[in-house]
Every structure is written in structure tokens, then in C-alpha cells.
Amino acid sequence: VSEPLRFYGELARWWPLVSPVEDYAEEATFTASVLRDATGGPLQTLLELGSGGGHVAWHLGGLLPGDVSMTLVDVSPEMLEVSRARNAGAEHLAGDMRDLRLGRSYDAVLVHDAIDYMTSEDELRAALTTAYVHCRPGGGAVFVPDRTRETFEEEADHGGSDAPEGHGVRFLEWAWDPDPDDSWFLVEYAFVLREADGRVRSVHETHRCGVFDLATWLRLLTEVGFEPETVDEETTEDRVPRTFFVGRRPEP
Ligand SMILES: C[S@@+](CC[C@H](N)C(=O)[O-])C[C@H]1O[C@@H](n2cnc3c(N)ncnc32)[C@H](O)[C@@H]1O
């Protein structure tokens, strides 16, 4: 498994073509409603950890109250650059969700699909702790893993799109699990990248992703101090609905 990932590094400029912002509309609408329900009191400040290209955040900006202020954190400076171009009004900070400590608290904290990069219980606990310490008492955190152990299936998918400037990407994404008894699986990505002048290259990259069962999620959320709950996603997208994990930080 290559570290750091080229997908979120030198290849970050291809992100809007690999995972177009329009594709997040329905999921972001559902995420906004879960965030509102998770947060007691006002939702004026939001921290997103692992915000990537800022595609979910861009939708949330239009779905949450107009005065919501967003802090977007990612470990990759290149992905932050992509997000800055789309979310000019948001604060962007480099940081690792496992140990970030901003010394501030937010009404709500979101960790969308980036939580998939936590591959052990210790890493997941560290990310949940980061969310907890940045959540004000009475506020809430929402975590959206692509899969839980209960919903995991080995699968392959493909996609891609073209930019108006003439460059384009096509890719294959293939999830498989060498050992269903541990907490991680692999995703093989094969990208074919075509520049506007017709030059084409291909890149293969393996991502190691975490997968945890519901009981583990709920236990870890409780351990770090949250009152946990699950919300089943309602979606018309052609995929397994996600399980949203909600943690409410109790008032003292
Ligand atoms: C699939 S992308 C997120 C895309 C995002 N949901 C969007 O709307 O554009 C996953 C992101 O997680 C980030 N990431 C992975 N591990 C991280 C960590 N430990 N801390 C912070 N960000 C991390 C990667 O750099 C990448 O940008």
C-alpha cells in the first residue's frame, strides 16, 4: 500500500472529474438533516475532518443556515487547494484527524467518507476523540463510513468524466478483503488520465480502508464520551444505503 496516497497528492487536480460535485447532492441533503438533528441549539459553526475536495461541504454551504461558518481540515495540502477553489468562504487548515487539536469548539463536527482511512480501532478511537474535543457540549458529531462490516461486499465500479478544457479521466475501483476477520480491506484504483493535448498515462494505487461492525462503532463512540445513535440513510442512489453514526456530546 503506497503512502502517502498519490490520489490525494499529485493527482488531486483530477478529483473533481473522478468524483464530481453533482454526485453528492442527495447524500449531502441527507447529511445536512442528520447534522441538524444531531445538534442541540444553533448550528452556526461546523468542522469537517478529511474534507477532501470539499464537495460535501459545498452542498452543505447551501443547505445549512446561511450564516454557518465552516472549517475544513485535510491532511493533504493538494486536496485543500482543490477545496479552496470551490469553497472560498470556508477556512481551510492542514491537519490529521487522529491528532488535530485546534483549541476551539464547534456546534457540529462531520467526518464523511474520510473516516474510511481509519484502519484500526486505535485509529478510529483517535478520530472520534478529535471530533469529541472539538464539539461543544450539547453539540453533535456525524460520521459517514462507506461501509460497516455488516454491509461490506466485495465489489467493483467504474466512472470518470471530462473537463470542458479537454482533459478527462476514467477509472476502475475494486474493493476486496484479504481477511474478513480483521478491521481493514483494500481498494484497488486504476486511473487512465488523458491530458487536453492527448497524452495519456495510467496509475494503479492500492488504498487500505477500515471497516468496523456496528457494535464496535457504538462502543468506541461511548468510550470517547458521546451518546451514540445510528441513522439509516434514505437514498435513491444505486448502492447500499450508508449507516450514519451520530454522537451527541452531553451537557455537563
Ligand atoms: C474520499 S476523500 C474525501 C472527499 C470529500 N468527502 C469531498 O466531499 O470531496 C478522503 C480524504 O481524506 C483525507 N484523509 C485521509 N486520512 C486523513 C487523516 N488522517 N486526517 C485528515 N484527512 C485525511 C484524504 O487526504 C482525502 O482528501
Coordinates of C-alpha atoms and ligand atoms in Angstrom, one line a residue:
V1 CA 0.0 0.0 0.0
S2 CA 1.6 3.3 -1.1
E3 CA 1.9 6.1 1.5
P4 CA 1.2 9.0 1.1
L5 CA -1.5 8.4 -1.5
R6 CA -0.9 9.9 -4.9
F7 CA -4.7 10.1 -5.5
Y8 CA -4.9 12.9 -2.8
G9 CA -1.4 14.3 -3.6
E10 CA 0.0 14.8 -7.1
L11 CA -3.3 13.6 -8.7
A12 CA -5.6 15.8 -6.6
R13 CA -6.4 18.1 -9.5
W14 CA -8.3 15.1 -11.1
W15 CA -10.6 14.8 -8.0
P16 CA -13.5 16.9 -9.5
L17 CA -13.5 14.6 -12.5
V18 CA -13.2 11.3 -10.5
S19 CA -16.0 12.2 -8.0
P20 CA -18.0 15.1 -9.5
V21 CA -19.6 17.5 -7.0
E22 CA -23.1 17.0 -8.5
D23 CA -22.9 13.3 -7.4
Y24 CA -23.0 14.4 -3.7
A25 CA -26.3 16.3 -3.9
E26 CA -28.6 13.7 -2.5
E27 CA -26.2 12.4 0.2
A28 CA -25.3 15.9 1.3
T29 CA -29.0 16.8 1.7
F30 CA -29.5 13.8 3.9
T31 CA -26.2 14.6 5.8
A32 CA -27.5 18.2 6.4
S33 CA -30.7 16.8 8.0
V34 CA -28.7 14.4 10.2
L35 CA -26.4 17.2 11.3
R36 CA -29.3 19.5 12.2
D37 CA -31.0 16.7 14.2
A38 CA -27.7 15.8 15.9
T39 CA -27.0 19.3 17.1
G40 CA -28.9 20.7 20.1
G41 CA -29.3 24.5 19.8
P42 CA -27.8 26.6 17.0
L43 CA -25.8 25.2 14.1
Q44 CA -23.6 28.1 13.2
T45 CA -20.2 26.5 13.2
L46 CA -19.2 23.3 11.5
L47 CA -15.8 21.5 11.5
E48 CA -15.3 18.9 8.8
L49 CA -12.4 16.5 9.2
G50 CA -11.0 14.9 6.0
S51 CA -12.9 17.3 3.8
G52 CA -11.0 16.4 0.7
G53 CA -12.1 18.3 -2.4
G54 CA -14.8 20.0 -0.4
H55 CA -17.7 18.5 -2.5
V56 CA -19.9 17.6 0.5
A57 CA -19.0 21.0 2.1
W58 CA -20.0 22.9 -1.0
H59 CA -23.5 21.4 -0.8
L60 CA -23.7 21.9 3.0
G61 CA -23.0 25.6 2.5
G62 CA -26.3 25.9 0.6
L63 CA -28.2 23.6 2.8
L64 CA -27.3 24.7 6.4
P65 CA -28.3 28.1 7.8
G66 CA -26.9 31.0 5.7
D67 CA -24.5 32.2 8.4
V68 CA -22.9 28.8 9.1
S69 CA -19.1 29.1 9.2
M70 CA -17.1 26.1 8.1
T71 CA -13.6 25.0 9.0
L72 CA -12.4 22.3 6.5
V73 CA -9.4 20.2 7.6
D74 CA -7.5 17.7 5.5
V75 CA -4.1 16.0 5.8
S76 CA -3.4 16.7 2.1
P77 CA -2.3 20.3 1.1
E78 CA -3.2 19.4 -2.6
M79 CA -6.8 18.5 -1.7
L80 CA -7.1 21.6 0.4
E81 CA -6.1 23.6 -2.7
V82 CA -8.8 21.9 -4.7
S83 CA -11.4 22.7 -2.0
R84 CA -10.3 26.3 -1.6
A85 CA -11.2 26.9 -5.3
R86 CA -14.7 25.7 -4.6
N87 CA -15.3 26.9 -1.0
A88 CA -13.7 30.3 -1.0
G89 CA -15.7 31.3 2.1
A90 CA -14.6 28.4 4.3
E91 CA -11.5 28.3 6.5
H92 CA -9.1 25.6 5.3
L93 CA -6.5 24.0 7.6
A94 CA -4.0 21.2 7.2
G95 CA -4.3 18.6 9.9
D96 CA -4.6 14.9 10.7
M97 CA -8.0 13.8 12.2
R98 CA -6.1 11.5 14.6
D99 CA -4.4 14.2 16.5
L100 CA -5.7 17.6 15.4
R101 CA -6.2 20.0 18.4
L102 CA -7.4 23.5 17.4
G103 CA -8.3 24.6 20.9
R104 CA -11.8 25.6 19.7
S105 CA -15.2 24.0 19.8
Y106 CA -17.9 23.8 17.1
D107 CA -21.7 23.3 17.1
A108 CA -21.2 20.2 14.8
V109 CA -18.4 18.1 13.5
L110 CA -18.6 16.0 10.4
V111 CA -16.4 13.2 9.2
H112 CA -17.7 11.9 5.9
D113 CA -16.1 9.2 3.8
A114 CA -12.6 10.2 5.0
I115 CA -13.3 8.2 8.2
D116 CA -12.7 5.1 5.9
Y117 CA -9.0 5.8 6.2
M118 CA -9.0 4.8 9.9
T119 CA -8.0 1.1 9.7
S120 CA -7.7 0.0 13.3
E121 CA -9.7 0.5 16.4
D122 CA -7.0 2.7 17.8
E123 CA -7.1 5.0 14.8
L124 CA -10.9 5.1 14.8
R125 CA -10.9 5.9 18.5
A126 CA -8.3 8.7 17.9
A127 CA -10.5 10.3 15.2
L128 CA -13.7 10.0 17.3
T129 CA -11.7 11.7 20.2
T130 CA -10.7 14.5 17.9
A131 CA -14.3 15.0 16.9
Y132 CA -15.4 14.9 20.6
V133 CA -12.9 17.5 21.9
H134 CA -13.9 19.9 19.1
C135 CA -17.7 19.5 19.7
R136 CA -19.3 21.9 22.2
P137 CA -21.4 20.4 25.0
G138 CA -24.9 19.9 23.5
G139 CA -23.4 19.7 20.0
G140 CA -23.1 16.7 17.8
A141 CA -20.8 14.8 15.5
V142 CA -21.8 12.8 12.4
F143 CA -19.6 10.0 10.9
V144 CA -20.4 8.5 7.5
P145 CA -18.3 5.4 6.6
D146 CA -18.9 4.0 3.2
R147 CA -19.4 0.5 4.7
T148 CA -19.8 -1.3 8.0
R149 CA -18.7 -4.9 8.5
E150 CA -22.5 -5.8 8.2
T151 CA -22.9 -4.1 4.8
F152 CA -19.4 -4.9 3.3
E153 CA -19.4 -6.6 0.0
E154 CA -16.5 -7.1 -2.4
E155 CA -17.4 -5.0 -5.4
A156 CA -16.1 -3.2 -8.5
D157 CA -17.3 0.0 -10.0
H158 CA -16.1 2.4 -12.7
G159 CA -16.6 6.0 -13.6
G160 CA -15.0 9.2 -14.8
S161 CA -15.7 12.4 -16.7
D162 CA -14.2 15.1 -18.9
A163 CA -13.4 18.7 -18.2
P164 CA -14.6 21.5 -20.6
E165 CA -10.8 22.2 -21.1
G166 CA -10.4 18.8 -22.7
H167 CA -8.7 16.6 -20.1
G168 CA -10.5 13.6 -18.8
V169 CA -10.2 10.6 -16.5
R170 CA -11.7 7.1 -16.5
F171 CA -11.2 4.7 -13.5
L172 CA -11.9 1.3 -12.0
E173 CA -12.4 0.9 -8.3
W174 CA -12.2 -2.7 -6.9
A175 CA -12.8 -3.4 -3.2
W176 CA -11.7 -6.7 -1.8
D177 CA -10.9 -8.1 1.6
P178 CA -7.8 -10.3 2.1
D179 CA -9.0 -11.2 5.6
P180 CA -12.7 -10.7 6.7
D181 CA -11.6 -11.2 10.4
D182 CA -9.6 -8.0 10.7
S183 CA -10.6 -4.4 10.5
W184 CA -9.4 -3.4 7.0
F185 CA -9.9 -4.2 3.4
L186 CA -8.2 -2.9 0.2
V187 CA -9.5 -0.8 -2.7
E188 CA -7.6 -1.1 -6.0
Y189 CA -7.8 2.0 -8.1
A190 CA -6.8 2.0 -11.8
F191 CA -6.9 5.5 -13.3
V192 CA -6.4 6.4 -17.0
L193 CA -5.6 10.1 -17.2
R194 CA -5.9 11.9 -20.5
E195 CA -4.4 15.4 -20.8
A196 CA -6.0 18.0 -23.1
D197 CA -3.2 17.6 -25.6
G198 CA -4.0 13.9 -25.9
R199 CA -1.1 12.5 -23.7
V200 CA -2.4 9.5 -21.7
R201 CA -1.0 7.8 -18.7
S202 CA -2.3 5.2 -16.2
V203 CA -1.8 4.9 -12.5
H204 CA -2.6 2.0 -10.2
E205 CA -2.9 2.6 -6.5
T206 CA -4.0 0.5 -3.5
H207 CA -5.9 2.1 -0.6
R208 CA -6.2 0.4 2.7
C209 CA -9.6 1.2 4.3
G210 CA -11.1 0.4 7.7
V211 CA -14.3 -1.5 8.3
F212 CA -16.0 -1.9 11.7
D213 CA -19.2 -3.6 12.9
L214 CA -22.0 -1.6 14.5
A215 CA -21.2 -2.8 18.0
T216 CA -17.6 -1.5 17.7
W217 CA -18.7 1.9 16.4
L218 CA -21.2 2.3 19.2
R219 CA -18.7 1.1 21.9
L220 CA -16.0 3.5 20.7
L221 CA -18.4 6.4 20.4
T222 CA -19.5 5.8 24.0
E223 CA -15.9 5.3 25.2
V224 CA -14.8 8.7 24.0
G225 CA -17.8 10.4 25.7
F226 CA -20.6 10.6 23.0
E227 CA -24.2 9.5 23.4
P228 CA -24.3 7.4 20.2
E229 CA -27.1 6.7 17.8
T230 CA -27.3 5.3 14.2
V231 CA -29.4 6.7 11.4
D232 CA -30.1 4.6 8.3
E233 CA -29.6 6.6 5.1
E234 CA -32.5 7.1 2.7
T235 CA -31.2 7.2 -0.8
T236 CA -32.3 6.6 -4.4
E237 CA -28.7 6.0 -5.4
D238 CA -27.9 2.6 -6.8
R239 CA -25.8 1.4 -3.8
V240 CA -26.1 0.0 -0.3
P241 CA -27.5 2.8 1.9
R242 CA -25.0 4.0 4.4
T243 CA -25.2 3.9 8.2
F244 CA -24.7 7.3 9.7
F245 CA -23.2 7.3 13.2
V246 CA -24.3 10.2 15.4
G247 CA -22.6 11.2 18.6
R248 CA -24.1 13.8 20.9
R249 CA -21.8 15.5 23.4
P250 CA -23.7 15.6 26.6
E251 CA -24.1 18.9 28.5
P252 CA -22.1 18.8 31.8
Ligands
LIG1 C1 -12.6 10.5 -0.3 S1 -11.7 11.9 0.1 C2 -12.9 13.0 0.8 C3 -13.8 13.6 -0.2 C4 -14.8 14.6 0.4 N1 -15.9 13.8 1.1 C5 -15.3 15.5 -0.6 O1 -16.5 15.9 -0.4 O2 -14.6 16.0 -1.5 C6 -10.8 11.4 1.5 C7 -9.9 12.5 2.1 O3 -9.5 12.0 3.4 C8 -8.2 12.6 3.6 N2 -7.6 11.9 4.8 C9 -7.1 10.7 4.8 N3 -6.6 10.4 6.0 C10 -6.7 11.5 6.7 C11 -6.4 11.9 8.1 N4 -5.8 11.0 8.9 N5 -6.7 13.2 8.5 C12 -7.3 14.0 7.7 N6 -7.6 13.8 6.4 C13 -7.4 12.5 5.9 C14 -7.5 12.5 2.3 O4 -6.4 13.3 2.2 C15 -8.7 12.8 1.3 O5 -8.7 14.1 1.0

